[in-house]
Coordinates of N, CA and C and ligand atoms in Angstrom, one line a residue:
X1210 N -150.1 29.0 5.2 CA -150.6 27.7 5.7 C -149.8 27.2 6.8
X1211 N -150.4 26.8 7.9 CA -149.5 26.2 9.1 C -149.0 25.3 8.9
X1212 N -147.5 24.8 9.6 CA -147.2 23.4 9.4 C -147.7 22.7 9.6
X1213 N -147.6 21.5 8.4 CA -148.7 20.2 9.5 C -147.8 19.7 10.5
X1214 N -148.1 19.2 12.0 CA -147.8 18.9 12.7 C -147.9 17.1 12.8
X1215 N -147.3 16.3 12.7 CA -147.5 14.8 12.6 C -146.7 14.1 14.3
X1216 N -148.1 14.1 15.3 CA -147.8 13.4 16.1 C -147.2 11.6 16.1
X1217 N -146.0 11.5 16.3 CA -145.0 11.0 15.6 C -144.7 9.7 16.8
X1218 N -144.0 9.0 16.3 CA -143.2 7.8 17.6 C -142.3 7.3 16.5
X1219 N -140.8 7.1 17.0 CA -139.7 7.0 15.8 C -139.4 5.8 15.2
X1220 N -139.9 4.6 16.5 CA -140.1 3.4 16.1 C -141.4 2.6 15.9
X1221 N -142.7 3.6 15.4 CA -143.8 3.6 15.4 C -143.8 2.8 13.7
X1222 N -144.5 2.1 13.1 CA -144.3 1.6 11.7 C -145.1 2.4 10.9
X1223 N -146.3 2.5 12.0 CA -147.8 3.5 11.0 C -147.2 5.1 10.7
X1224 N -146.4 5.7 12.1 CA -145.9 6.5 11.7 C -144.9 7.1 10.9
X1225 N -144.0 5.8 10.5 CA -143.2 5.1 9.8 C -143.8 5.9 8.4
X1226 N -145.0 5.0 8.0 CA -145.5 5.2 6.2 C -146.0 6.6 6.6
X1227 N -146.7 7.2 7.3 CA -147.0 8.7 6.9 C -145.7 9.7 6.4
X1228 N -144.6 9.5 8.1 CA -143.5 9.8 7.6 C -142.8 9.7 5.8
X1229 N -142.8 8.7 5.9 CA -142.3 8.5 3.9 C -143.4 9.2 2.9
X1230 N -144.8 9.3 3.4 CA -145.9 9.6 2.4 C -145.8 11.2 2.4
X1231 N -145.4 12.1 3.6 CA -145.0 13.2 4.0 C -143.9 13.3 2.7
X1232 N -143.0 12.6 3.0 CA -141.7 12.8 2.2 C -141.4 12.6 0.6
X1233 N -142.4 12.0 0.5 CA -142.2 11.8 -1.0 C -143.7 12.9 -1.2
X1234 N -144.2 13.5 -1.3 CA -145.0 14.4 -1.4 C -144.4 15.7 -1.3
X1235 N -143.4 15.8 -0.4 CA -142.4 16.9 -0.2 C -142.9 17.8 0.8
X1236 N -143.8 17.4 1.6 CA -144.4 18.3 2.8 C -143.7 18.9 4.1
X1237 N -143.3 19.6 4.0 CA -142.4 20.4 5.3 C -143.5 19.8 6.4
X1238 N -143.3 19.3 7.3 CA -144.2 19.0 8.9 C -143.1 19.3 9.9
X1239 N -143.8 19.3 11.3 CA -143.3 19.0 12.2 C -143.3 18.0 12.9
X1240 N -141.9 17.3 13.4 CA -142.4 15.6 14.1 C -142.8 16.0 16.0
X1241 N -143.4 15.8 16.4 CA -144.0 15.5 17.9 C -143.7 14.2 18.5
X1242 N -142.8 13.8 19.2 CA -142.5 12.5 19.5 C -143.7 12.0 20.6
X1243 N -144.3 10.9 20.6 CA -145.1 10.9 21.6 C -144.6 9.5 22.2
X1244 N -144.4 9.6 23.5 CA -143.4 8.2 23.8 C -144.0 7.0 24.3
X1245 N -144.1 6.5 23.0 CA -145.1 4.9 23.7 C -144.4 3.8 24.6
X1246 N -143.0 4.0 24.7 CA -142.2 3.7 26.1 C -142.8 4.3 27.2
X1247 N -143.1 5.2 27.1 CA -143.8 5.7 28.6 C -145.5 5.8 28.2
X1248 N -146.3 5.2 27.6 CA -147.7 5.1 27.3 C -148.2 6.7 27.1
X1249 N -147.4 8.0 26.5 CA -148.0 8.9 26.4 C -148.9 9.1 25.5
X1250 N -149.4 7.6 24.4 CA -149.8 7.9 23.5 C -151.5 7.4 24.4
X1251 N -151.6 7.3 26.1 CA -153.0 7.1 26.7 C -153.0 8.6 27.5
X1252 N -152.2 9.2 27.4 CA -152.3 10.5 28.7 C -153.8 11.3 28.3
X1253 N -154.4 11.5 29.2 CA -155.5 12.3 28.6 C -155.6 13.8 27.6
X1254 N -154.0 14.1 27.8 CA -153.8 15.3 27.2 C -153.9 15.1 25.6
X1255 N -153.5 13.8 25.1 CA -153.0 13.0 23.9 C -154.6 12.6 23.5
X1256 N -155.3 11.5 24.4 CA -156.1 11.4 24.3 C -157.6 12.7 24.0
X1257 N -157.4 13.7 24.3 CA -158.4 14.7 24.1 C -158.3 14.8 22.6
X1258 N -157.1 14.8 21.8 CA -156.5 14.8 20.5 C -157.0 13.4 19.6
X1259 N -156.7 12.4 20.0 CA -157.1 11.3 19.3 C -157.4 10.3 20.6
X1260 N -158.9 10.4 20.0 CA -159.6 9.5 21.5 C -159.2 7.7 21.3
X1261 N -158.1 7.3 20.3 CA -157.8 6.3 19.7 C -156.5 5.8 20.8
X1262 N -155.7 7.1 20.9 CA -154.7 7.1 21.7 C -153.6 6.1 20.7
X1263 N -153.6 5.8 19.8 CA -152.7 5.4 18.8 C -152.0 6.5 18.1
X1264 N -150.3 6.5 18.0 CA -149.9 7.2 16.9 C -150.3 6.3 15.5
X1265 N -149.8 7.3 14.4 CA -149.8 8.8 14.0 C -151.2 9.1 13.8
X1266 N -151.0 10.8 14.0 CA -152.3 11.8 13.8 C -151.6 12.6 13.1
X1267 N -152.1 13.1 12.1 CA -152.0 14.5 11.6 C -152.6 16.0 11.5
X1268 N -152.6 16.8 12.0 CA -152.7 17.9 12.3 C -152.2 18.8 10.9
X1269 N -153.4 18.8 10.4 CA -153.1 19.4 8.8 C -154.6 20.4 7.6
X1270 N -154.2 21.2 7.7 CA -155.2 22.3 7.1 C -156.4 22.5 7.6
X1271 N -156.1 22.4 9.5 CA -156.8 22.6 10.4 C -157.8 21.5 10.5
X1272 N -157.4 20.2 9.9 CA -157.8 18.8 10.1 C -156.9 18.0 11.2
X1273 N -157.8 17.3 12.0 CA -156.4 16.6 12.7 C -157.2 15.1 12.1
X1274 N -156.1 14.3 11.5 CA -156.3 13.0 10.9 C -155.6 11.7 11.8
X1275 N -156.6 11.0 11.3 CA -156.1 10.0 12.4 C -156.1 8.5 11.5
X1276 N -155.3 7.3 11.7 CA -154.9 6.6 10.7 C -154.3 6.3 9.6
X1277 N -153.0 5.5 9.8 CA -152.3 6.2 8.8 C -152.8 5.9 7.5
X1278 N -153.6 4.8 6.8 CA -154.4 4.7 5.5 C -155.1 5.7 5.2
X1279 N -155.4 6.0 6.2 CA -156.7 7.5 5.7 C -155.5 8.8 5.8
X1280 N -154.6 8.8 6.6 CA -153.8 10.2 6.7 C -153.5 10.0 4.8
X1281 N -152.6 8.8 4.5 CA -152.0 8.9 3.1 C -153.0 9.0 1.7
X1282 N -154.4 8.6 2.0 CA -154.8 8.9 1.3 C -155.2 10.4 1.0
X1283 N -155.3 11.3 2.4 CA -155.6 12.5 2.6 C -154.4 13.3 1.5
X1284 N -153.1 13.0 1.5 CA -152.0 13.4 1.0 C -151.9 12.9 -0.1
X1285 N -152.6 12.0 -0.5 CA -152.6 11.5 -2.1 C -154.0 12.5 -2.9
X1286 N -154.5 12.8 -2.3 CA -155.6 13.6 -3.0 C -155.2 15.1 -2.8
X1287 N -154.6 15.6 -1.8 CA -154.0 16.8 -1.6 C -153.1 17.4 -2.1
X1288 N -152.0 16.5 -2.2 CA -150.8 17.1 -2.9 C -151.0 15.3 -4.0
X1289 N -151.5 15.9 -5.2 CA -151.2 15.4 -6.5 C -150.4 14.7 -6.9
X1290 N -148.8 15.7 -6.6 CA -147.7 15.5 -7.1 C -147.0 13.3 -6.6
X1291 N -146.4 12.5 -7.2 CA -146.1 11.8 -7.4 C -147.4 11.0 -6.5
X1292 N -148.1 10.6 -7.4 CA -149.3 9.8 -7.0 C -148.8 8.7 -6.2
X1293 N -149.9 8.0 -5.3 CA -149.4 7.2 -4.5 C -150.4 5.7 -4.7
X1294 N -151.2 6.3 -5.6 CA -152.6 5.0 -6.1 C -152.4 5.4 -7.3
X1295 N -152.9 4.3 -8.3 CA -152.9 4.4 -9.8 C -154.6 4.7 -10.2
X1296 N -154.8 5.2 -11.4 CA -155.8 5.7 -11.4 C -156.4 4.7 -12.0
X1297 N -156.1 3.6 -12.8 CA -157.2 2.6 -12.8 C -158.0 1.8 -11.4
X1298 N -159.2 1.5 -11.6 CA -160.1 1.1 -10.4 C -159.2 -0.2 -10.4
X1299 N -159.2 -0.9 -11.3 CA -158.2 -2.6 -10.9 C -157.1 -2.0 -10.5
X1300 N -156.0 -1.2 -10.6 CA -155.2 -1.6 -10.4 C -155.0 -0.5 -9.1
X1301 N -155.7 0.4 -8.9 CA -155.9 1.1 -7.1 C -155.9 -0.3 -6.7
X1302 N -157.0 -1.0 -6.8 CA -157.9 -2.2 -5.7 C -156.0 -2.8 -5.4
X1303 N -155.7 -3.4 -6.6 CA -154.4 -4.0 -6.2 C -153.4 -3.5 -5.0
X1304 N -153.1 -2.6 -5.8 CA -152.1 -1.4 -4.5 C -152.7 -1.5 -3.4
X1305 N -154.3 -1.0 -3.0 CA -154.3 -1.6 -1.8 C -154.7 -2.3 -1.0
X1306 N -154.9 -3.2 -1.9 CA -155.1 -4.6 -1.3 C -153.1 -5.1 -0.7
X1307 N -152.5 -4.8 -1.3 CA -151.1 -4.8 -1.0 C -151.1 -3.9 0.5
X1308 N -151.2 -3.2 0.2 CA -151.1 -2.3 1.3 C -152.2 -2.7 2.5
X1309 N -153.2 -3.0 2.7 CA -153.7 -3.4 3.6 C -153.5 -4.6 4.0
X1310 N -152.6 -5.8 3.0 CA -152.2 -6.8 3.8 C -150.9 -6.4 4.9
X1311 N -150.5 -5.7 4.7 CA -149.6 -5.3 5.8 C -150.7 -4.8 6.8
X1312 N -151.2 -3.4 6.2 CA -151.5 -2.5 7.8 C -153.1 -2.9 8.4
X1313 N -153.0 -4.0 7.5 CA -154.8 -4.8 8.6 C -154.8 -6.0 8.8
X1314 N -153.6 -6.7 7.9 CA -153.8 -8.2 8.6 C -152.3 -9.1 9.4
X1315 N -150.9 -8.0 9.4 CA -150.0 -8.6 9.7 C -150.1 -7.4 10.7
X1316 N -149.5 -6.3 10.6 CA -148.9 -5.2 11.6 C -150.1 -5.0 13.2
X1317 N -151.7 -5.1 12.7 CA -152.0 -4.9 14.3 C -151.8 -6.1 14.9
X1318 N -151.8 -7.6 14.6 CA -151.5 -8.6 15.3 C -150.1 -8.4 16.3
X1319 N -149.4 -7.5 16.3 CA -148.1 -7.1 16.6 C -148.0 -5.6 17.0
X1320 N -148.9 -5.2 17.1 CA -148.7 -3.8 18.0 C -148.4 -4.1 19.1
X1321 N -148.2 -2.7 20.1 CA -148.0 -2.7 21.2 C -148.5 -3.1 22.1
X1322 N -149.6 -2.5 21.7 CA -150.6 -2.9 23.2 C -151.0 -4.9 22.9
X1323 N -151.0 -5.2 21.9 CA -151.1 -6.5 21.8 C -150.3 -7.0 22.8
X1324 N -148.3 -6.7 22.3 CA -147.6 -7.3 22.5 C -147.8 -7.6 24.7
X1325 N -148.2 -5.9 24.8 CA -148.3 -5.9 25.8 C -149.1 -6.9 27.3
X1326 N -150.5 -7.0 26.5 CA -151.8 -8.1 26.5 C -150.8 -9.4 26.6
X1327 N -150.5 -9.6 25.7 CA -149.9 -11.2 26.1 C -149.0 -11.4 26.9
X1328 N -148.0 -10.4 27.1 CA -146.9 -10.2 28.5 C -147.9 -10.1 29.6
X1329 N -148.2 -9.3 30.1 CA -149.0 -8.7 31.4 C -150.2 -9.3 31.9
X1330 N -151.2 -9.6 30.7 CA -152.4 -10.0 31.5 C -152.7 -11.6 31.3
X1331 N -151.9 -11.9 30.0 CA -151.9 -13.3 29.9 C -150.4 -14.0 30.2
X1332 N -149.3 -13.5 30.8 CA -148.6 -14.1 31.3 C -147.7 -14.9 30.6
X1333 N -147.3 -14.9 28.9 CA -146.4 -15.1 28.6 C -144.9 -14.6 28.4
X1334 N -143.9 -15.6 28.2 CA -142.8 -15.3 28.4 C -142.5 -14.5 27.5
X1335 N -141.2 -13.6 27.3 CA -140.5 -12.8 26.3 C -140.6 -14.0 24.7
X1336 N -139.7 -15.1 24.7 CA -139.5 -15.5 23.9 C -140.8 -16.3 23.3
X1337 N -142.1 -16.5 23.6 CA -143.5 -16.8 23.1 C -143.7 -15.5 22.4
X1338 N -143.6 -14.5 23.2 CA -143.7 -13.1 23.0 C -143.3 -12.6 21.0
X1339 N -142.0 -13.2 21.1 CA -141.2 -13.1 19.8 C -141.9 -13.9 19.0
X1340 N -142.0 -15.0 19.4 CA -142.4 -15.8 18.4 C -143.6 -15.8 17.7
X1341 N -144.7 -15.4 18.7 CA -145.7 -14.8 18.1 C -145.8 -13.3 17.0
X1342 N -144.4 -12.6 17.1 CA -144.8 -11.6 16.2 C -144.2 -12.4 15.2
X1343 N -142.5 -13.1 15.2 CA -141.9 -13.3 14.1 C -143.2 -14.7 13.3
X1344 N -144.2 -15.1 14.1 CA -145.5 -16.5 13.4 C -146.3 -15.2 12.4
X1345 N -146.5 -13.7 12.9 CA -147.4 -13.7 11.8 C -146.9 -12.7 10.7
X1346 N -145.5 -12.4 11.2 CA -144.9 -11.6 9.7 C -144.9 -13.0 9.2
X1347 N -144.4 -14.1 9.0 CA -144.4 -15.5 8.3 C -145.4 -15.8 7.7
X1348 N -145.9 -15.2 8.8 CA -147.6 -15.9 8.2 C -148.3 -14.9 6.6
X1349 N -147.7 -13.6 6.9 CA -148.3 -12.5 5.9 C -147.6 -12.5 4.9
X1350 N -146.3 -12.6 5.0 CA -145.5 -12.2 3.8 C -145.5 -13.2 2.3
X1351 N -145.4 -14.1 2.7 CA -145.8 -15.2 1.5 C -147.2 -14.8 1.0
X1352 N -147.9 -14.4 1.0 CA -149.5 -14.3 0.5 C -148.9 -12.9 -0.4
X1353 N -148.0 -12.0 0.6 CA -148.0 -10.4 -0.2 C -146.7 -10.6 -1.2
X1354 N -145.8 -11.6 -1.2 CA -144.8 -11.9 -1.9 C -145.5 -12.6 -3.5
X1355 N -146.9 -13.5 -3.6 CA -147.1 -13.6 -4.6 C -148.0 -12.9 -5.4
X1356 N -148.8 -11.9 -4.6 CA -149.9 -11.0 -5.1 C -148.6 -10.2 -6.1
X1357 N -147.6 -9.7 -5.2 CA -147.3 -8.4 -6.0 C -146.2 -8.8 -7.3
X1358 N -145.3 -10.3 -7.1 CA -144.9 -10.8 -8.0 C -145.3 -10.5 -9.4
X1359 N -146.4 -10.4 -9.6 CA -146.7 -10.7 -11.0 C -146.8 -9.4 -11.7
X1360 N -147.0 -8.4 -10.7 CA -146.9 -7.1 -11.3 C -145.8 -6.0 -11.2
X1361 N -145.1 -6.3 -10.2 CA -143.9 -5.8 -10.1 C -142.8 -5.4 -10.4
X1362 N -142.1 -3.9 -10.8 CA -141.3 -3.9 -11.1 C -139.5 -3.3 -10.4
X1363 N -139.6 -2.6 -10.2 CA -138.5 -2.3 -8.9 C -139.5 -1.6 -7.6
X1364 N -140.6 -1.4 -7.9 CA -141.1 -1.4 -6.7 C -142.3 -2.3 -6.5
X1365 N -143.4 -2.6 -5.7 CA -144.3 -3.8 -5.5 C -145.6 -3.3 -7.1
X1366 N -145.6 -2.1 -6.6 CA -146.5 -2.2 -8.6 C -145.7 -1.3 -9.2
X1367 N -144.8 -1.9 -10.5 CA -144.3 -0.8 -11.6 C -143.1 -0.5 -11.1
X1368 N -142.6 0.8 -11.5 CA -141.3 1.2 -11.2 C -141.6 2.2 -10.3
X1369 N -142.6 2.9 -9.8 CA -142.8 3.9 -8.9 C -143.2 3.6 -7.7
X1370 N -142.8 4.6 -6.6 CA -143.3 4.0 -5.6 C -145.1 3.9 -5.0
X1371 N -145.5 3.3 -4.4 CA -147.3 3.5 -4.1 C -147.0 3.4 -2.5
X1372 N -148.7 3.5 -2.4 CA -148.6 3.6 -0.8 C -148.5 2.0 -0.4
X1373 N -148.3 0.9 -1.5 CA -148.1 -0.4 -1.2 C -146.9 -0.8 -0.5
X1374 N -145.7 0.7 -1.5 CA -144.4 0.1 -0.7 C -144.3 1.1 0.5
X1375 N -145.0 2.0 0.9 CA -145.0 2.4 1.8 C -145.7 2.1 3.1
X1376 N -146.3 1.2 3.3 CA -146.5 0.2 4.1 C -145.3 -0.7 4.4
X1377 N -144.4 -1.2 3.2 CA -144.1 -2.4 3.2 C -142.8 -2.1 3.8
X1378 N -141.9 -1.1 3.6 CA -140.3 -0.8 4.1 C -140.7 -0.6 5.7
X1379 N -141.8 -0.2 6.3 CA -141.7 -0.2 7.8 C -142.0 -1.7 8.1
X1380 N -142.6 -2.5 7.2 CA -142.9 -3.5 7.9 C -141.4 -4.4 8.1
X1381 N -140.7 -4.1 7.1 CA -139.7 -5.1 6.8 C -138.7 -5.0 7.6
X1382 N -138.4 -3.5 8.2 CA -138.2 -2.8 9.2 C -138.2 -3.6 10.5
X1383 N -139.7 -3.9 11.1 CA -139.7 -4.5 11.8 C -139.3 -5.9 12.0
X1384 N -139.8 -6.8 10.8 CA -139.2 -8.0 10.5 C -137.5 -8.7 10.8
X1385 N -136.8 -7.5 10.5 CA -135.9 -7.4 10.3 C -135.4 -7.4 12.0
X1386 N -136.1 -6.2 12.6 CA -135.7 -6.5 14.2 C -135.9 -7.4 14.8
X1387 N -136.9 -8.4 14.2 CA -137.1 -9.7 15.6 C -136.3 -11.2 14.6
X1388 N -135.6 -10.4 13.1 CA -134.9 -11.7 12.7 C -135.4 -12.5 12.0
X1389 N -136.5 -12.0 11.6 CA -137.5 -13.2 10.7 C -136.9 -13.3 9.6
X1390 N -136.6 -14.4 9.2 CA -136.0 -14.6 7.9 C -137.1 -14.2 6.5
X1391 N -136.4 -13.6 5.7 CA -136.7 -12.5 4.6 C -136.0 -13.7 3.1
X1392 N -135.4 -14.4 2.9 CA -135.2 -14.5 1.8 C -135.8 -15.3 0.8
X1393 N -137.0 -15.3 1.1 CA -138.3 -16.3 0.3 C -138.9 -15.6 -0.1
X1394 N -139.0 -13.8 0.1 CA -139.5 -13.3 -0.7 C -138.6 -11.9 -1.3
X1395 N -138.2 -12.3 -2.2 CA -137.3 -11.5 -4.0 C -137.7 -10.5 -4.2
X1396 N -139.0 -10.1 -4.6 CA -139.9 -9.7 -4.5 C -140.2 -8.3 -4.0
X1397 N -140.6 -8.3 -2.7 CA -140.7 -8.0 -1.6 C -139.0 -7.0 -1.3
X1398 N -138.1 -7.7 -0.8 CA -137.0 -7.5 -1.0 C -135.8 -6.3 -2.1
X1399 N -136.5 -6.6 -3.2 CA -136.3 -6.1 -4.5 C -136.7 -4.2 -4.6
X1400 N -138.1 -4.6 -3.9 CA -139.2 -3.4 -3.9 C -138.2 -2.5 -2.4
X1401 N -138.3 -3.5 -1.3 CA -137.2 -2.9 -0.2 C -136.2 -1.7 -0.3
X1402 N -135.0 -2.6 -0.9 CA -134.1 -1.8 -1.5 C -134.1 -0.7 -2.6
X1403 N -134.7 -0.9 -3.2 CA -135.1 0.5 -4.0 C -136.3 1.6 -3.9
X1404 N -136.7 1.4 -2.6 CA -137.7 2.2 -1.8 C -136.4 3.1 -0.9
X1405 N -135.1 1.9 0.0 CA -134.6 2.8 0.7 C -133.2 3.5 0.4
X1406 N -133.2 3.9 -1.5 CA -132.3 4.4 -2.0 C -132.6 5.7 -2.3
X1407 N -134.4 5.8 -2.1 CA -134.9 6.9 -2.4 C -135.1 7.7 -0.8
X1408 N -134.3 9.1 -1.0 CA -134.3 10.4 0.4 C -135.7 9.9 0.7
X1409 N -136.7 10.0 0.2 CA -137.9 10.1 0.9 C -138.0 9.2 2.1
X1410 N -138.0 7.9 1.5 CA -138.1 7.2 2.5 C -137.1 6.8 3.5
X1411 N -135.6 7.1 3.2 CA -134.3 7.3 3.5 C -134.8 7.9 5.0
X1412 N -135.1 9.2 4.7 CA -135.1 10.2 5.8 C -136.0 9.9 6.4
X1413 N -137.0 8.5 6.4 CA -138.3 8.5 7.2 C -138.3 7.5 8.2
X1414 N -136.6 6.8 7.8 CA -135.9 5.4 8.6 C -136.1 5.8 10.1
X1415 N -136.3 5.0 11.1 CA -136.1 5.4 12.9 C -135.3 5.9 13.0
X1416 N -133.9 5.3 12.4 CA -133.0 6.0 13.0 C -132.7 7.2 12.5
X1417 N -133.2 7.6 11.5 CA -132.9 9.6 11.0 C -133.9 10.6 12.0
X1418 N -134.5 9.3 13.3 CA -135.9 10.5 13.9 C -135.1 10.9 15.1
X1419 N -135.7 11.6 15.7 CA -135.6 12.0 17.2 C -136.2 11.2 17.8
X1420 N -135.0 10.8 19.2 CA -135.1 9.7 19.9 C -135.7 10.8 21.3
X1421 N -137.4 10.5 21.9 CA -137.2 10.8 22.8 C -136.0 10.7 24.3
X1422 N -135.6 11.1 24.8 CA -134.8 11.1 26.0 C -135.4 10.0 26.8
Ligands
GSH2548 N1 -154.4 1.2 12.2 C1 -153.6 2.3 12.9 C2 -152.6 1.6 13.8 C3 -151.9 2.6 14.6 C4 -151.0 1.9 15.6 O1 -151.2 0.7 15.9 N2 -150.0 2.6 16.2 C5 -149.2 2.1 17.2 C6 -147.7 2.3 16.9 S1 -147.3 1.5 15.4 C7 -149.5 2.6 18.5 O2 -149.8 3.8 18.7 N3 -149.4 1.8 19.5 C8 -149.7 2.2 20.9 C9 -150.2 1.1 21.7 O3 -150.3 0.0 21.3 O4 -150.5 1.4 22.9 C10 -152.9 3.1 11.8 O5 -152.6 2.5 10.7 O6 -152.6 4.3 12.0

């Protein structure tokens, strides 16, 4: 079987959770940096590959996948091994419902090209700039701090990891870079740190990636 190849960006967050979903699955890949500092993720070469022009893609059993919700669930039904959804219908819906509060209602308000859109075409400053991403991690986290509360046990459902906390360590990730204050949710927090004690996700941190040049 060829390696899967996971077109990658190190400070990417989507690429972020495939990376850890790769890793706790135990899947040898290769990473491809694609440098969204230099917009290579619009070059037409990139673009012929994912007409989305967003990382991550996966390149895997002669599938190239695109999204990271759909790449991890491709890997949760592929490789078996340490499930990443629970097999009850309630309590999947839970996990990802957790998980899509991150990667559909906080994380694209704060992509790139957003961030970009409001610098360049609409003409706000750097520090509006901030404020608006640190307004809607604020905005999301309290909602995903009491959903997972109630079920939670060192990680957001149970003691094992899901693809809920694998959304959730890139997000915090980022949070963490623009300073948003974190200690209102325990929770959240709790699930954090015992996601990044585990190699999987350890090794899937930015800074264990290759820094394009
Ligand atoms: N919904 C997509 C989001 C992918 C995405 O937004 N990727 C970002 C990096 S985290 C990107 O490629 N941004 C490039 C840009 O904004 O031009 C997913 O979950 O894969």
């Amino acid at each position: 079987m060829a390696r899967p190849i996971l077109y990658d960006y190190w400070r990417s967050s989507a690429a972020y959770r495939v990376r850890i979903a790769l890793n706790l699955k135990g899947v040898d890949y290769e990473s491809r940096q694609i440098d969204l500092r230099e917009d290579a993720q619009k070059s037409p070469d990139y673009r012929a590959l994912n007409p989305q022009g967003l990382v991550p893609m996966l390149e895997i059993d002669g599938h190239r996948l695109t999204q990271s919700l759909a790449i991890i669930n491709y890997l949760d039904l592929r490789y078996p091994n340490q499930p990443l959804l629970p097999a009850s219908a309630a309590e999947r819906a839970h996990v990802v419902s957790m998980a899509m509060t991150v990667a559909c209602d906080i994380h694209p308000l704060n992509n790139l090209r957003v961030l970009k859109y409001l610098k360049n075409e609409l003409g706000h400053l750097q520090g509006e700039i901030d404020a608006w991403y640190a307004h809607w991690i604020s905005e999301g986290l309290p909602g995903l701090e009491t959903l997972a509360a109630a079920r939670a046990g060192k990680f957001l459902f149970g003691d094992a990891p899901t693809g809920a906390d694998v959304c959730l360590v890139p997000q915090l990730y980022n949070a963490r870079r623009y300073n948003v204050p974190l200690d209102a949710y325990p929770t959240l927090l709790r699930a954090d740190e015992n996601a990044n004690r585990l190699e999987a996700f350890a090794a899937a941190h930015p800074d264990k990636q290759e820094v394009p040049a």
